[in-house]
């Protein structure tokens, strides 16, 4: 009877502590001393059925702990460190509970803020350009990202053109990934399209001059690596469906004015998508967009000969 009672206590404690994480897959090997379950977001629960006699609990090396505490003593941190290559939690020598104790482990966040992982595999698989190849990288936000989806024939017909757009990104995020997604691909030309998501406040408020500064920094990184630069204007937009409190029209004009002046001063090509795509209300011509921000196929058909002309000029 004692065996069954013990098993019942363990199962009961297990269910009490796992909560909503019980049904989730755990990417760690099942330990000999118990089991792992998912706690609330950012936490892992280690259910200790067999308390280590020396108080040293070896946990999976793949776990990235920020700190840990026993649920029975939440005011005191449990020390965790590497011992002879083993990730070890230093527990009291005596178990605090009769049957099952739980170590609540706070994990280090796995945030890829700039989304460096989006193209990591594609970049690794992309061969270095041949001597005669005029590789061009397009870095941008959803307007660039969606180009492949909405009118992919443009990139199919121009295999030396490499799309590295990521929807929703701001200029700061693009700047952070500029080395792996542009410089290391060894293009002869980069087309930089950024700014509208900054104005929309996707990552919080940022001054127009700071937005321009991020774009200028990308241009300067490119020039330092012998990559010709094409600075694309921000497309016209009268509103943002995902950020309705923002009135972007005049801010876009202000940013484009800064980009154009910088391009002229530094002898960089300025690609003016804005002028042929703007309506009388400083917004995107309805027939060229699938909403107030993103071009449709007709919009891309306006942009494509313009960017190809700019690329030919840059290569000369």
PDB file of C-alpha atoms in Angstrom:
ATOM      1  CA  UNK A   1       0.000   0.000   0.000  1.00  0.00           C
ATOM      2  CA  UNK A   2       2.865   2.385   0.733  1.00  0.00           C
ATOM      3  CA  UNK A   3       4.085   2.051  -2.864  1.00  0.00           C
ATOM      4  CA  UNK A   4       0.659   2.919  -4.280  1.00  0.00           C
ATOM      5  CA  UNK A   5       0.275   5.803  -1.848  1.00  0.00           C
ATOM      6  CA  UNK A   6       3.668   7.150  -2.862  1.00  0.00           C
ATOM      7  CA  UNK A   7       2.823   6.881  -6.559  1.00  0.00           C
ATOM      8  CA  UNK A   8      -0.500   8.604  -6.012  1.00  0.00           C
ATOM      9  CA  UNK A   9       1.191  11.473  -4.152  1.00  0.00           C
ATOM     10  CA  UNK A  10       3.727  11.914  -6.922  1.00  0.00           C
ATOM     11  CA  UNK A  11       1.105  11.982  -9.669  1.00  0.00           C
ATOM     12  CA  UNK A  12      -1.078  14.366  -7.685  1.00  0.00           C
ATOM     13  CA  UNK A  13       1.823  16.748  -7.026  1.00  0.00           C
ATOM     14  CA  UNK A  14       2.831  16.513 -10.649  1.00  0.00           C
ATOM     15  CA  UNK A  15      -0.575  17.649 -11.873  1.00  0.00           C
ATOM     16  CA  UNK A  16      -0.825  20.387  -9.260  1.00  0.00           C
ATOM     17  CA  UNK A  17       2.439  21.955 -10.318  1.00  0.00           C
ATOM     18  CA  UNK A  18       2.429  21.576 -14.104  1.00  0.00           C
ATOM     19  CA  UNK A  19      -0.693  23.605 -14.695  1.00  0.00           C
ATOM     20  CA  UNK A  20      -1.189  24.691 -18.294  1.00  0.00           C
ATOM     21  CA  UNK A  21       2.275  23.513 -19.292  1.00  0.00           C
ATOM     22  CA  UNK A  22       1.413  19.826 -18.853  1.00  0.00           C
ATOM     23  CA  UNK A  23       0.362  19.265 -22.453  1.00  0.00           C
ATOM     24  CA  UNK A  24       3.276  21.139 -24.011  1.00  0.00           C
ATOM     25  CA  UNK A  25       6.266  19.384 -25.534  1.00  0.00           C
ATOM     26  CA  UNK A  26       9.463  19.624 -23.493  1.00  0.00           C
ATOM     27  CA  UNK A  27      12.623  19.846 -25.641  1.00  0.00           C
ATOM     28  CA  UNK A  28      14.860  18.368 -22.943  1.00  0.00           C
ATOM     29  CA  UNK A  29      15.738  14.766 -22.112  1.00  0.00           C
ATOM     30  CA  UNK A  30      13.776  13.285 -19.215  1.00  0.00           C
ATOM     31  CA  UNK A  31      16.054  13.359 -16.149  1.00  0.00           C
ATOM     32  CA  UNK A  32      16.554  10.415 -13.821  1.00  0.00           C
ATOM     33  CA  UNK A  33      15.553  12.499 -10.818  1.00  0.00           C
ATOM     34  CA  UNK A  34      12.094  13.521 -12.121  1.00  0.00           C
ATOM     35  CA  UNK A  35      10.558  15.513 -14.957  1.00  0.00           C
ATOM     36  CA  UNK A  36      10.402  18.923 -16.622  1.00  0.00           C
ATOM     37  CA  UNK A  37       7.196  20.773 -17.423  1.00  0.00           C
ATOM     38  CA  UNK A  38       6.438  24.220 -18.801  1.00  0.00           C
ATOM     39  CA  UNK A  39       5.300  26.826 -16.321  1.00  0.00           C
ATOM     40  CA  UNK A  40       4.030  30.271 -17.208  1.00  0.00           C
ATOM     41  CA  UNK A  41       5.716  32.022 -20.123  1.00  0.00           C
ATOM     42  CA  UNK A  42       9.471  32.169 -19.658  1.00  0.00           C
ATOM     43  CA  UNK A  43       9.632  29.569 -16.871  1.00  0.00           C
ATOM     44  CA  UNK A  44      10.452  25.861 -16.642  1.00  0.00           C
ATOM     45  CA  UNK A  45       9.451  23.627 -13.740  1.00  0.00           C
ATOM     46  CA  UNK A  46      11.759  20.837 -12.586  1.00  0.00           C
ATOM     47  CA  UNK A  47       9.780  18.256 -10.588  1.00  0.00           C
ATOM     48  CA  UNK A  48      12.221  16.450  -8.315  1.00  0.00           C
ATOM     49  CA  UNK A  49      10.987  12.959  -7.418  1.00  0.00           C
ATOM     50  CA  UNK A  50      14.403  11.634  -6.355  1.00  0.00           C
ATOM     51  CA  UNK A  51      16.207  14.240  -4.262  1.00  0.00           C
ATOM     52  CA  UNK A  52      20.011  14.168  -4.775  1.00  0.00           C
ATOM     53  CA  UNK A  53      21.795  13.064  -1.621  1.00  0.00           C
ATOM     54  CA  UNK A  54      24.498  15.723  -1.995  1.00  0.00           C
ATOM     55  CA  UNK A  55      22.008  18.419  -3.001  1.00  0.00           C
ATOM     56  CA  UNK A  56      23.573  18.768  -6.480  1.00  0.00           C
ATOM     57  CA  UNK A  57      20.858  18.529  -9.119  1.00  0.00           C
ATOM     58  CA  UNK A  58      22.224  18.085 -12.663  1.00  0.00           C
ATOM     59  CA  UNK A  59      19.894  19.654 -15.215  1.00  0.00           C
ATOM     60  CA  UNK A  60      19.926  19.568 -18.999  1.00  0.00           C
ATOM     61  CA  UNK A  61      22.795  21.634 -20.421  1.00  0.00           C
ATOM     62  CA  UNK A  62      20.464  22.930 -23.118  1.00  0.00           C
ATOM     63  CA  UNK A  63      18.470  24.819 -20.470  1.00  0.00           C
ATOM     64  CA  UNK A  64      19.421  28.504 -20.312  1.00  0.00           C
ATOM     65  CA  UNK A  65      18.585  29.585 -16.745  1.00  0.00           C
ATOM     66  CA  UNK A  66      18.575  33.172 -15.551  1.00  0.00           C
ATOM     67  CA  UNK A  67      17.722  32.205 -11.975  1.00  0.00           C
ATOM     68  CA  UNK A  68      15.909  29.465 -10.041  1.00  0.00           C
ATOM     69  CA  UNK A  69      13.937  29.147  -6.800  1.00  0.00           C
ATOM     70  CA  UNK A  70      12.244  26.289  -4.993  1.00  0.00           C
ATOM     71  CA  UNK A  71       8.492  26.748  -4.748  1.00  0.00           C
ATOM     72  CA  UNK A  72       8.768  25.797  -1.090  1.00  0.00           C
ATOM     73  CA  UNK A  73      11.176  28.708  -0.490  1.00  0.00           C
ATOM     74  CA  UNK A  74      10.529  31.343  -3.193  1.00  0.00           C
ATOM     75  CA  UNK A  75      12.422  34.109  -1.378  1.00  0.00           C
ATOM     76  CA  UNK A  76      15.792  32.382  -1.784  1.00  0.00           C
ATOM     77  CA  UNK A  77      17.597  31.900  -5.092  1.00  0.00           C
ATOM     78  CA  UNK A  78      19.063  28.515  -5.915  1.00  0.00           C
ATOM     79  CA  UNK A  79      22.623  28.746  -7.194  1.00  0.00           C
ATOM     80  CA  UNK A  80      23.233  27.222 -10.646  1.00  0.00           C
ATOM     81  CA  UNK A  81      26.635  26.871 -12.278  1.00  0.00           C
ATOM     82  CA  UNK A  82      28.701  24.600 -14.504  1.00  0.00           C
ATOM     83  CA  UNK A  83      30.590  21.896 -12.624  1.00  0.00           C
ATOM     84  CA  UNK A  84      32.885  19.761 -14.779  1.00  0.00           C
ATOM     85  CA  UNK A  85      30.742  20.592 -17.795  1.00  0.00           C
ATOM     86  CA  UNK A  86      27.483  19.717 -16.034  1.00  0.00           C
ATOM     87  CA  UNK A  87      24.819  22.356 -15.360  1.00  0.00           C
ATOM     88  CA  UNK A  88      24.242  21.951 -11.638  1.00  0.00           C
ATOM     89  CA  UNK A  89      21.662  23.422  -9.261  1.00  0.00           C
ATOM     90  CA  UNK A  90      22.813  23.534  -5.642  1.00  0.00           C
ATOM     91  CA  UNK A  91      19.869  22.456  -3.496  1.00  0.00           C
ATOM     92  CA  UNK A  92      19.617  21.929   0.266  1.00  0.00           C
ATOM     93  CA  UNK A  93      20.849  18.458   1.187  1.00  0.00           C
ATOM     94  CA  UNK A  94      17.439  17.645   2.649  1.00  0.00           C
ATOM     95  CA  UNK A  95      14.315  17.762   0.530  1.00  0.00           C
ATOM     96  CA  UNK A  96      11.854  20.417   1.742  1.00  0.00           C
ATOM     97  CA  UNK A  97       8.775  18.365   0.808  1.00  0.00           C
ATOM     98  CA  UNK A  98       7.821  14.827   1.609  1.00  0.00           C
ATOM     99  CA  UNK A  99       7.246  13.553  -1.915  1.00  0.00           C
ATOM    100  CA  UNK A 100       7.873  15.969  -4.783  1.00  0.00           C
ATOM    101  CA  UNK A 101       9.690  19.293  -4.748  1.00  0.00           C
ATOM    102  CA  UNK A 102       9.566  21.780  -7.606  1.00  0.00           C
ATOM    103  CA  UNK A 103      12.396  24.008  -8.805  1.00  0.00           C
ATOM    104  CA  UNK A 104      11.045  26.972 -10.754  1.00  0.00           C
ATOM    105  CA  UNK A 105      13.611  28.034 -13.360  1.00  0.00           C
ATOM    106  CA  UNK A 106      13.405  31.414 -15.048  1.00  0.00           C
ATOM    107  CA  UNK A 107      14.790  31.134 -18.582  1.00  0.00           C
ATOM    108  CA  UNK A 108      16.870  33.637 -20.496  1.00  0.00           C
ATOM    109  CA  UNK A 109      14.588  35.114 -23.214  1.00  0.00           C
ATOM    110  CA  UNK A 110      15.194  33.850 -26.741  1.00  0.00           C
ATOM    111  CA  UNK A 111      14.299  37.058 -28.537  1.00  0.00           C
ATOM    112  CA  UNK A 112      15.759  37.523 -32.017  1.00  0.00           C
ATOM    113  CA  UNK A 113      14.999  41.248 -32.077  1.00  0.00           C
ATOM    114  CA  UNK A 114      16.366  41.892 -35.559  1.00  0.00           C
ATOM    115  CA  UNK A 115      15.146  38.522 -36.902  1.00  0.00           C
ATOM    116  CA  UNK A 116      18.671  37.459 -37.801  1.00  0.00           C
ATOM    117  CA  UNK A 117      17.375  33.916 -38.089  1.00  0.00           C
ATOM    118  CA  UNK A 118      14.956  34.677 -40.935  1.00  0.00           C
ATOM    119  CA  UNK A 119      17.553  34.370 -43.680  1.00  0.00           C
ATOM    120  CA  UNK A 120      20.382  32.590 -41.857  1.00  0.00           C
ATOM    121  CA  UNK A 121      19.914  29.305 -43.716  1.00  0.00           C
ATOM    122  CA  UNK A 122      19.296  30.984 -47.068  1.00  0.00           C
ATOM    123  CA  UNK A 123      22.437  33.068 -46.595  1.00  0.00           C
ATOM    124  CA  UNK A 124      24.477  29.972 -45.756  1.00  0.00           C
ATOM    125  CA  UNK A 125      23.194  28.200 -48.864  1.00  0.00           C
ATOM    126  CA  UNK A 126      23.754  31.164 -51.183  1.00  0.00           C
ATOM    127  CA  UNK A 127      26.977  30.671 -53.100  1.00  0.00           C
ATOM    128  CA  UNK A 128      29.498  33.478 -53.396  1.00  0.00           C
ATOM    129  CA  UNK A 129      28.886  35.509 -56.557  1.00  0.00           C
ATOM    130  CA  UNK A 130      30.940  34.679 -59.608  1.00  0.00           C
ATOM    131  CA  UNK A 131      33.333  37.304 -60.948  1.00  0.00           C
ATOM    132  CA  UNK A 132      30.884  38.288 -63.664  1.00  0.00           C
ATOM    133  CA  UNK A 133      27.783  38.287 -61.462  1.00  0.00           C
ATOM    134  CA  UNK A 134      26.230  41.637 -60.666  1.00  0.00           C
ATOM    135  CA  UNK A 135      24.538  40.643 -57.440  1.00  0.00           C
ATOM    136  CA  UNK A 136      22.007  43.084 -56.009  1.00  0.00           C
ATOM    137  CA  UNK A 137      20.510  42.771 -52.520  1.00  0.00           C
ATOM    138  CA  UNK A 138      17.166  44.362 -51.689  1.00  0.00           C
ATOM    139  CA  UNK A 139      16.867  45.066 -47.948  1.00  0.00           C
ATOM    140  CA  UNK A 140      13.599  46.421 -46.620  1.00  0.00           C
ATOM    141  CA  UNK A 141      10.301  45.829 -44.878  1.00  0.00           C
ATOM    142  CA  UNK A 142       7.033  44.221 -46.054  1.00  0.00           C
ATOM    143  CA  UNK A 143       7.033  46.216 -49.284  1.00  0.00           C
ATOM    144  CA  UNK A 144      10.257  44.408 -50.194  1.00  0.00           C
ATOM    145  CA  UNK A 145       9.330  41.139 -48.480  1.00  0.00           C
ATOM    146  CA  UNK A 146       5.970  40.871 -50.277  1.00  0.00           C
ATOM    147  CA  UNK A 147       7.543  41.568 -53.656  1.00  0.00           C
ATOM    148  CA  UNK A 148       8.543  37.920 -54.020  1.00  0.00           C
ATOM    149  CA  UNK A 149       5.063  36.761 -53.008  1.00  0.00           C
ATOM    150  CA  UNK A 150       2.992  39.226 -55.038  1.00  0.00           C
ATOM    151  CA  UNK A 151       5.151  39.502 -58.159  1.00  0.00           C
ATOM    152  CA  UNK A 152       7.870  36.906 -57.783  1.00  0.00           C
ATOM    153  CA  UNK A 153       8.468  36.743 -61.529  1.00  0.00           C
ATOM    154  CA  UNK A 154      10.615  39.872 -61.103  1.00  0.00           C
ATOM    155  CA  UNK A 155      13.170  37.946 -59.040  1.00  0.00           C
ATOM    156  CA  UNK A 156      12.816  34.810 -61.164  1.00  0.00           C
ATOM    157  CA  UNK A 157      13.714  36.787 -64.270  1.00  0.00           C
ATOM    158  CA  UNK A 158      16.593  38.476 -62.437  1.00  0.00           C
ATOM    159  CA  UNK A 159      18.358  35.660 -60.534  1.00  0.00           C
ATOM    160  CA  UNK A 160      21.160  37.967 -59.422  1.00  0.00           C
ATOM    161  CA  UNK A 161      18.607  39.954 -57.402  1.00  0.00           C
ATOM    162  CA  UNK A 162      18.388  38.763 -53.775  1.00  0.00           C
ATOM    163  CA  UNK A 163      15.362  39.674 -51.643  1.00  0.00           C
ATOM    164  CA  UNK A 164      16.112  40.262 -47.965  1.00  0.00           C
ATOM    165  CA  UNK A 165      12.957  42.067 -46.900  1.00  0.00           C
ATOM    166  CA  UNK A 166      11.259  41.330 -43.559  1.00  0.00           C
ATOM    167  CA  UNK A 167       7.698  42.471 -42.893  1.00  0.00           C
ATOM    168  CA  UNK A 168       7.203  44.896 -40.047  1.00  0.00           C
ATOM    169  CA  UNK A 169      10.851  45.828 -39.646  1.00  0.00           C
ATOM    170  CA  UNK A 170      12.170  49.236 -38.700  1.00  0.00           C
ATOM    171  CA  UNK A 171      15.392  50.883 -39.872  1.00  0.00           C
ATOM    172  CA  UNK A 172      17.133  49.956 -36.604  1.00  0.00           C
ATOM    173  CA  UNK A 173      16.399  46.264 -37.113  1.00  0.00           C
ATOM    174  CA  UNK A 174      17.638  46.410 -40.695  1.00  0.00           C
ATOM    175  CA  UNK A 175      20.789  48.176 -39.580  1.00  0.00           C
ATOM    176  CA  UNK A 176      21.470  45.407 -37.068  1.00  0.00           C
ATOM    177  CA  UNK A 177      21.144  42.678 -39.703  1.00  0.00           C
ATOM    178  CA  UNK A 178      22.867  44.619 -42.479  1.00  0.00           C
ATOM    179  CA  UNK A 179      26.114  42.675 -42.192  1.00  0.00           C
ATOM    180  CA  UNK A 180      24.746  39.102 -42.463  1.00  0.00           C
ATOM    181  CA  UNK A 181      21.934  39.951 -44.880  1.00  0.00           C
ATOM    182  CA  UNK A 182      23.832  42.345 -47.150  1.00  0.00           C
ATOM    183  CA  UNK A 183      27.585  42.757 -46.679  1.00  0.00           C
ATOM    184  CA  UNK A 184      28.419  39.062 -46.288  1.00  0.00           C
ATOM    185  CA  UNK A 185      26.463  38.253 -49.469  1.00  0.00           C
ATOM    186  CA  UNK A 186      29.035  40.305 -51.414  1.00  0.00           C
ATOM    187  CA  UNK A 187      26.664  42.244 -53.677  1.00  0.00           C
ATOM    188  CA  UNK A 188      27.782  44.963 -56.036  1.00  0.00           C
ATOM    189  CA  UNK A 189      24.653  46.995 -55.273  1.00  0.00           C
ATOM    190  CA  UNK A 190      22.220  47.274 -52.361  1.00  0.00           C
ATOM    191  CA  UNK A 191      18.739  48.770 -52.598  1.00  0.00           C
ATOM    192  CA  UNK A 192      17.735  50.150 -49.183  1.00  0.00           C
ATOM    193  CA  UNK A 193      14.012  50.671 -48.538  1.00  0.00           C
ATOM    194  CA  UNK A 194      13.221  51.649 -44.975  1.00  0.00           C
ATOM    195  CA  UNK A 195      11.345  54.092 -42.794  1.00  0.00           C
ATOM    196  CA  UNK A 196       7.600  53.582 -42.995  1.00  0.00           C
ATOM    197  CA  UNK A 197       7.450  51.180 -40.026  1.00  0.00           C
ATOM    198  CA  UNK A 198       9.510  53.615 -37.958  1.00  0.00           C
ATOM    199  CA  UNK A 199       6.953  56.332 -38.693  1.00  0.00           C
ATOM    200  CA  UNK A 200       4.197  53.864 -37.774  1.00  0.00           C
ATOM    201  CA  UNK A 201       5.879  53.382 -34.393  1.00  0.00           C
ATOM    202  CA  UNK A 202       6.322  49.632 -34.745  1.00  0.00           C
ATOM    203  CA  UNK A 203       9.084  49.696 -32.107  1.00  0.00           C
ATOM    204  CA  UNK A 204       8.000  52.851 -30.357  1.00  0.00           C
ATOM    205  CA  UNK A 205       8.430  56.494 -31.184  1.00  0.00           C
ATOM    206  CA  UNK A 206      11.558  57.549 -33.074  1.00  0.00           C
ATOM    207  CA  UNK A 207      12.446  60.989 -34.390  1.00  0.00           C
ATOM    208  CA  UNK A 208      12.563  61.470 -38.175  1.00  0.00           C
ATOM    209  CA  UNK A 209      16.229  62.480 -37.982  1.00  0.00           C
ATOM    210  CA  UNK A 210      17.056  59.253 -36.125  1.00  0.00           C
ATOM    211  CA  UNK A 211      15.227  57.219 -38.764  1.00  0.00           C
ATOM    212  CA  UNK A 212      17.252  58.944 -41.462  1.00  0.00           C
ATOM    213  CA  UNK A 213      20.417  58.383 -39.420  1.00  0.00           C
ATOM    214  CA  UNK A 214      19.827  54.631 -39.335  1.00  0.00           C
ATOM    215  CA  UNK A 215      19.377  54.591 -43.107  1.00  0.00           C
ATOM    216  CA  UNK A 216      22.484  56.736 -43.594  1.00  0.00           C
ATOM    217  CA  UNK A 217      24.446  54.285 -41.428  1.00  0.00           C
ATOM    218  CA  UNK A 218      23.418  51.405 -43.700  1.00  0.00           C
ATOM    219  CA  UNK A 219      24.557  53.404 -46.704  1.00  0.00           C
ATOM    220  CA  UNK A 220      27.895  54.142 -45.069  1.00  0.00           C
ATOM    221  CA  UNK A 221      28.423  50.478 -44.147  1.00  0.00           C
ATOM    222  CA  UNK A 222      27.766  49.551 -47.758  1.00  0.00           C
ATOM    223  CA  UNK A 223      30.171  52.155 -49.144  1.00  0.00           C
ATOM    224  CA  UNK A 224      32.864  51.041 -46.694  1.00  0.00           C
ATOM    225  CA  UNK A 225      32.528  47.551 -48.171  1.00  0.00           C
ATOM    226  CA  UNK A 226      32.620  48.706 -51.809  1.00  0.00           C
ATOM    227  CA  UNK A 227      28.894  48.188 -52.355  1.00  0.00           C
ATOM    228  CA  UNK A 228      27.068  50.750 -54.470  1.00  0.00           C
ATOM    229  CA  UNK A 229      24.006  52.214 -52.745  1.00  0.00           C
ATOM    230  CA  UNK A 230      20.513  52.970 -53.992  1.00  0.00           C
ATOM    231  CA  UNK A 231      18.392  54.818 -51.425  1.00  0.00           C
ATOM    232  CA  UNK A 232      14.723  54.219 -52.146  1.00  0.00           C
ATOM    233  CA  UNK A 233      12.120  56.730 -51.083  1.00  0.00           C
ATOM    234  CA  UNK A 234       9.408  55.733 -48.675  1.00  0.00           C
ATOM    235  CA  UNK A 235       6.200  55.014 -50.575  1.00  0.00           C
ATOM    236  CA  UNK A 236       3.277  57.384 -49.946  1.00  0.00           C
ATOM    237  CA  UNK A 237       0.818  56.364 -47.247  1.00  0.00           C
ATOM    238  CA  UNK A 238      -2.190  58.207 -45.856  1.00  0.00           C
ATOM    239  CA  UNK A 239      -2.756  55.876 -42.893  1.00  0.00           C
ATOM    240  CA  UNK A 240      -1.622  52.648 -41.220  1.00  0.00           C
ATOM    241  CA  UNK A 241      -4.282  50.045 -40.470  1.00  0.00           C
ATOM    242  CA  UNK A 242      -2.101  48.570 -37.681  1.00  0.00           C
ATOM    243  CA  UNK A 243      -1.310  51.987 -36.194  1.00  0.00           C
ATOM    244  CA  UNK A 244      -4.427  54.127 -36.698  1.00  0.00           C
ATOM    245  CA  UNK A 245      -3.362  57.002 -34.443  1.00  0.00           C
ATOM    246  CA  UNK A 246      -0.477  57.914 -36.765  1.00  0.00           C
ATOM    247  CA  UNK A 247      -0.867  60.418 -39.616  1.00  0.00           C
ATOM    248  CA  UNK A 248       2.105  59.487 -41.808  1.00  0.00           C
ATOM    249  CA  UNK A 249       1.730  61.537 -44.986  1.00  0.00           C
ATOM    250  CA  UNK A 250       3.739  64.644 -44.024  1.00  0.00           C
ATOM    251  CA  UNK A 251       6.280  62.613 -42.030  1.00  0.00           C
ATOM    252  CA  UNK A 252       7.004  60.517 -45.109  1.00  0.00           C
ATOM    253  CA  UNK A 253       7.596  63.663 -47.137  1.00  0.00           C
ATOM    254  CA  UNK A 254       9.961  64.956 -44.436  1.00  0.00           C
ATOM    255  CA  UNK A 255      11.938  61.702 -44.355  1.00  0.00           C
ATOM    256  CA  UNK A 256      12.147  61.494 -48.139  1.00  0.00           C
ATOM    257  CA  UNK A 257      13.474  65.061 -48.242  1.00  0.00           C
ATOM    258  CA  UNK A 258      16.298  64.052 -45.884  1.00  0.00           C
ATOM    259  CA  UNK A 259      17.090  60.915 -47.909  1.00  0.00           C
ATOM    260  CA  UNK A 260      17.182  62.824 -51.184  1.00  0.00           C
ATOM    261  CA  UNK A 261      19.466  65.526 -49.766  1.00  0.00           C
ATOM    262  CA  UNK A 262      21.838  62.921 -48.290  1.00  0.00           C
ATOM    263  CA  UNK A 263      21.962  61.035 -51.577  1.00  0.00           C
ATOM    264  CA  UNK A 264      22.791  64.195 -53.504  1.00  0.00           C
ATOM    265  CA  UNK A 265      25.482  65.277 -51.049  1.00  0.00           C
ATOM    266  CA  UNK A 266      27.137  61.838 -51.027  1.00  0.00           C
ATOM    267  CA  UNK A 267      26.698  61.066 -54.752  1.00  0.00           C
ATOM    268  CA  UNK A 268      24.347  58.155 -54.048  1.00  0.00           C
ATOM    269  CA  UNK A 269      21.438  57.220 -56.279  1.00  0.00           C
ATOM    270  CA  UNK A 270      18.061  58.277 -54.915  1.00  0.00           C
ATOM    271  CA  UNK A 271      15.213  56.119 -56.183  1.00  0.00           C
ATOM    272  CA  UNK A 272      12.008  58.143 -56.185  1.00  0.00           C
ATOM    273  CA  UNK A 273       9.143  55.658 -55.979  1.00  0.00           C
ATOM    274  CA  UNK A 274       7.077  58.314 -54.225  1.00  0.00           C
ATOM    275  CA  UNK A 275       6.330  60.731 -57.071  1.00  0.00           C
ATOM    276  CA  UNK A 276       4.687  58.360 -59.591  1.00  0.00           C
ATOM    277  CA  UNK A 277       2.715  56.560 -56.861  1.00  0.00           C
ATOM    278  CA  UNK A 278       1.273  59.453 -54.818  1.00  0.00           C
ATOM    279  CA  UNK A 279      -2.296  60.750 -55.119  1.00  0.00           C
ATOM    280  CA  UNK A 280      -3.628  64.246 -54.528  1.00  0.00           C
ATOM    281  CA  UNK A 281      -4.052  63.533 -50.810  1.00  0.00           C
ATOM    282  CA  UNK A 282      -0.413  62.489 -50.273  1.00  0.00           C
ATOM    283  CA  UNK A 283      -1.449  58.857 -50.114  1.00  0.00           C
ATOM    284  CA  UNK A 284      -0.857  55.803 -52.281  1.00  0.00           C
ATOM    285  CA  UNK A 285      -2.806  55.796 -55.550  1.00  0.00           C
ATOM    286  CA  UNK A 286      -5.668  53.377 -54.927  1.00  0.00           C
ATOM    287  CA  UNK A 287      -5.133  51.416 -58.135  1.00  0.00           C
ATOM    288  CA  UNK A 288      -1.484  50.755 -57.190  1.00  0.00           C
ATOM    289  CA  UNK A 289      -2.070  49.393 -53.698  1.00  0.00           C
ATOM    290  CA  UNK A 290      -3.816  46.536 -51.978  1.00  0.00           C
ATOM    291  CA  UNK A 291      -4.238  48.884 -49.002  1.00  0.00           C
ATOM    292  CA  UNK A 292      -2.999  52.358 -48.050  1.00  0.00           C
ATOM    293  CA  UNK A 293       0.621  51.226 -47.700  1.00  0.00           C
ATOM    294  CA  UNK A 294       1.490  48.116 -49.719  1.00  0.00           C
ATOM    295  CA  UNK A 295       1.712  48.031 -53.505  1.00  0.00           C
ATOM    296  CA  UNK A 296      -0.223  45.471 -55.521  1.00  0.00           C
ATOM    297  CA  UNK A 297       0.993  43.923 -58.775  1.00  0.00           C
ATOM    298  CA  UNK A 298       0.285  47.172 -60.646  1.00  0.00           C
ATOM    299  CA  UNK A 299       2.333  49.018 -58.040  1.00  0.00           C
ATOM    300  CA  UNK A 300       5.285  46.666 -58.408  1.00  0.00           C
ATOM    301  CA  UNK A 301       5.054  47.050 -62.197  1.00  0.00           C
ATOM    302  CA  UNK A 302       5.640  50.781 -61.650  1.00  0.00           C
ATOM    303  CA  UNK A 303       8.569  50.131 -59.304  1.00  0.00           C
ATOM    304  CA  UNK A 304      10.386  47.431 -61.270  1.00  0.00           C
ATOM    305  CA  UNK A 305      11.592  49.393 -64.308  1.00  0.00           C
ATOM    306  CA  UNK A 306      12.552  52.233 -61.988  1.00  0.00           C
ATOM    307  CA  UNK A 307      14.745  50.070 -59.771  1.00  0.00           C
ATOM    308  CA  UNK A 308      16.268  48.250 -62.746  1.00  0.00           C
ATOM    309  CA  UNK A 309      17.217  51.606 -64.251  1.00  0.00           C
ATOM    310  CA  UNK A 310      18.771  52.688 -60.931  1.00  0.00           C
ATOM    311  CA  UNK A 311      20.701  49.416 -60.707  1.00  0.00           C
ATOM    312  CA  UNK A 312      22.087  49.825 -64.230  1.00  0.00           C
ATOM    313  CA  UNK A 313      23.207  53.343 -63.309  1.00  0.00           C
ATOM    314  CA  UNK A 314      24.832  52.102 -60.094  1.00  0.00           C
ATOM    315  CA  UNK A 315      26.742  49.367 -61.917  1.00  0.00           C
ATOM    316  CA  UNK A 316      28.256  51.934 -64.265  1.00  0.00           C
TER     317      UNK A 316
END
